Every structure is written in C-alpha cells, then in structure tokens.
C-alpha cells in the first residue's frame, strides 16, 4: 500500500461496496445439476471476449501493456486496466457471496462460484490480450 497512488486508493474503496450486498442479503440455493457447465461457460467466454474487446477498443497499432493496480481504469488508450478492475469486482462479489453463504447456511452459493469464474476468466483474457500480436496501423 505504500506505492499506491490516488487512483489505487479510490479503486480499493470502490471494492468495499461490492462485498456488502452479499453479507446483507444472502440466499441459500438448492444444489443444481450442471453447475460445472454453468461455471465453465463464463470462464471460457470471458477468456476469449476480454482480449477481443480490448483489441477492438485499443488504439490501432499500439501494443497492449499489462495493467497495474495504479492504472486508471477509464483510460481509453489501454482498456486492460478496466477489465482488471472489473475482474476484481467480480472476484470481490463472488468471494463475499461464498463467505456469507458459508457463515449463514454452511453451504456454497452457485452465484458466488459463477462470479468468481467471470473474474478469473477476465484475468486469463488479460493474459491472452497481452500476448496477442500488434495490429497494423492505418
């Protein structure tokens, strides 16, 4: 936290309200069949959608650089910090949902697991986007 700039501190404060709804309103859901498919689909989708969206929204001919926590997520030149922050939001919500459900009901919540898969898929997609070759400039 010593090296955090103002943007990083604001991002950390914005993650706190993402965790609160799970603790205030927790629902116990009956275990569903096919939850593995429901977890794999967002993981695969975001793994491929994130680099495609990042390349489409990046400046033409510019290589995408890996995001850091101090980067502004609203920077239009490099969209990867936005996807990084969005994945932290999904992970924060999913983990808080799992913890709240475990405390209250002693079981896992599928919504929390799917949210975690979205976040992990975005992180994988960010790695794919960084490894993609540069586009040709106009």
Short mmCIF file of C-alpha atoms in Angstrom, two decimals:
data_model
loop_
_atom_site.label_atom_id
_atom_site.label_comp_id
_atom_site.label_asym_id
_atom_site.label_seq_id
_atom_site.Cartn_x
_atom_site.Cartn_y
_atom_site.Cartn_z
CA UNK A 1 0.00 0.00 0.00
CA UNK A 2 2.99 2.30 0.24
CA UNK A 3 3.25 2.56 -3.55
CA UNK A 4 -0.45 3.18 -4.16
CA UNK A 5 -1.44 6.38 -5.87
CA UNK A 6 -4.79 8.18 -5.57
CA UNK A 7 -6.39 6.01 -8.27
CA UNK A 8 -5.45 2.78 -6.48
CA UNK A 9 -6.90 4.01 -3.18
CA UNK A 10 -10.17 5.03 -4.86
CA UNK A 11 -10.39 1.63 -6.58
CA UNK A 12 -9.86 -0.15 -3.25
CA UNK A 13 -12.60 1.93 -1.63
CA UNK A 14 -14.97 1.14 -4.51
CA UNK A 15 -14.49 -2.60 -3.97
CA UNK A 16 -15.88 -2.41 -0.42
CA UNK A 17 -19.50 -1.72 -1.50
CA UNK A 18 -19.23 -4.68 -3.89
CA UNK A 19 -18.81 -7.02 -0.93
CA UNK A 20 -21.56 -5.58 1.28
CA UNK A 21 -24.68 -6.81 -0.59
CA UNK A 22 -23.61 -10.40 -0.15
CA UNK A 23 -23.46 -10.01 3.61
CA UNK A 24 -26.72 -8.08 3.82
CA UNK A 25 -28.78 -10.31 1.53
CA UNK A 26 -27.71 -13.92 1.25
CA UNK A 27 -29.83 -16.63 -0.33
CA UNK A 28 -29.38 -20.35 0.09
CA UNK A 29 -29.93 -22.09 -3.21
CA UNK A 30 -30.54 -25.77 -3.66
CA UNK A 31 -27.65 -27.53 -5.38
CA UNK A 32 -28.23 -27.69 -9.11
CA UNK A 33 -27.20 -30.27 -11.59
CA UNK A 34 -24.99 -28.90 -14.32
CA UNK A 35 -23.30 -26.31 -12.12
CA UNK A 36 -19.95 -27.32 -13.62
CA UNK A 37 -21.18 -26.27 -17.07
CA UNK A 38 -22.56 -23.07 -15.55
CA UNK A 39 -19.10 -22.33 -14.16
CA UNK A 40 -17.10 -23.28 -17.26
CA UNK A 41 -19.18 -21.21 -19.71
CA UNK A 42 -18.41 -17.77 -18.15
CA UNK A 43 -14.78 -18.77 -17.69
CA UNK A 44 -14.37 -19.68 -21.36
CA UNK A 45 -16.50 -16.79 -22.64
CA UNK A 46 -14.65 -14.08 -20.72
CA UNK A 47 -11.28 -15.67 -21.52
CA UNK A 48 -11.93 -15.09 -25.22
CA UNK A 49 -14.17 -12.00 -25.08
CA UNK A 50 -11.79 -9.90 -22.97
CA UNK A 51 -8.85 -9.88 -25.43
CA UNK A 52 -11.17 -9.33 -28.38
CA UNK A 53 -12.88 -6.38 -26.72
CA UNK A 54 -9.55 -4.99 -25.53
CA UNK A 55 -8.02 -5.17 -29.01
CA UNK A 56 -11.12 -3.63 -30.56
CA UNK A 57 -11.12 -0.72 -28.10
CA UNK A 58 -7.37 -0.09 -28.05
CA UNK A 59 -5.62 2.46 -30.22
CA UNK A 60 -4.73 0.96 -33.61
CA UNK A 61 -1.16 -0.27 -33.89
CA UNK A 62 -0.46 0.07 -30.17
CA UNK A 63 0.59 -2.97 -28.15
CA UNK A 64 -1.43 -3.60 -25.02
CA UNK A 65 0.63 -3.47 -21.84
CA UNK A 66 -0.22 -5.48 -18.72
CA UNK A 67 -2.26 -3.44 -16.26
CA UNK A 68 -1.05 -2.44 -12.82
CA UNK A 69 -3.20 -1.65 -9.80
CA UNK A 70 -2.27 2.05 -10.00
CA UNK A 71 -3.54 2.40 -13.60
CA UNK A 72 -6.68 4.41 -14.32
CA UNK A 73 -9.48 2.03 -15.42
CA UNK A 74 -11.10 4.79 -17.50
CA UNK A 75 -8.03 5.30 -19.69
CA UNK A 76 -9.13 4.93 -23.31
CA UNK A 77 -5.65 4.32 -24.70
CA UNK A 78 -5.28 0.99 -22.88
CA UNK A 79 -8.54 -0.78 -21.92
CA UNK A 80 -6.89 -3.57 -19.92
CA UNK A 81 -6.98 -1.70 -16.56
CA UNK A 82 -10.78 -1.51 -16.92
CA UNK A 83 -11.01 -5.26 -17.41
CA UNK A 84 -8.64 -5.80 -14.48
CA UNK A 85 -10.82 -3.65 -12.21
CA UNK A 86 -13.99 -5.39 -13.45
CA UNK A 87 -12.45 -8.77 -12.68
CA UNK A 88 -11.61 -7.59 -9.15
CA UNK A 89 -15.26 -6.51 -8.76
CA UNK A 90 -16.47 -9.97 -9.84
CA UNK A 91 -13.97 -11.70 -7.55
CA UNK A 92 -14.85 -9.49 -4.59
CA UNK A 93 -18.56 -10.10 -5.04
CA UNK A 94 -18.11 -13.84 -5.58
CA UNK A 95 -15.81 -14.41 -2.62
CA UNK A 96 -18.02 -12.35 -0.29
CA UNK A 97 -21.06 -14.29 -1.53
CA UNK A 98 -19.33 -17.60 -0.79
CA UNK A 99 -18.14 -16.50 2.65
CA UNK A 100 -21.55 -15.08 3.62
CA UNK A 101 -23.35 -18.22 2.48
CA UNK A 102 -20.89 -20.46 4.30
CA UNK A 103 -21.33 -18.46 7.51
CA UNK A 104 -25.12 -18.25 7.33
CA UNK A 105 -26.11 -21.60 5.80
CA UNK A 106 -22.96 -23.75 5.78
CA UNK A 107 -23.13 -24.34 2.03
CA UNK A 108 -21.74 -22.93 -1.19
CA UNK A 109 -23.60 -20.42 -3.31
CA UNK A 110 -23.56 -21.09 -7.05
CA UNK A 111 -23.89 -17.39 -7.88
CA UNK A 112 -20.67 -16.72 -5.99
CA UNK A 113 -18.88 -19.52 -7.83
CA UNK A 114 -20.05 -18.25 -11.21
CA UNK A 115 -18.99 -14.71 -10.32
CA UNK A 116 -15.54 -15.96 -9.39
CA UNK A 117 -15.35 -17.77 -12.75
CA UNK A 118 -16.17 -14.48 -14.52
CA UNK A 119 -13.33 -12.74 -12.65
CA UNK A 120 -10.81 -15.50 -13.27
CA UNK A 121 -11.83 -15.64 -16.93
CA UNK A 122 -11.17 -11.92 -17.29
CA UNK A 123 -7.71 -12.34 -15.76
CA UNK A 124 -6.98 -15.14 -18.24
CA UNK A 125 -8.30 -12.92 -21.04
CA UNK A 126 -5.98 -10.11 -19.95
CA UNK A 127 -3.03 -12.50 -20.24
CA UNK A 128 -4.22 -13.52 -23.73
CA UNK A 129 -4.61 -9.86 -24.74
CA UNK A 130 -1.06 -9.04 -23.70
CA UNK A 131 0.27 -11.99 -25.70
CA UNK A 132 -1.68 -11.08 -28.86
CA UNK A 133 0.39 -9.53 -31.65
CA UNK A 134 0.07 -5.86 -32.53
CA UNK A 135 -2.45 -4.77 -35.12
CA UNK A 136 -1.48 -2.83 -38.22
CA UNK A 137 -1.83 0.92 -38.03
CA UNK A 138 -3.83 2.79 -40.63
#
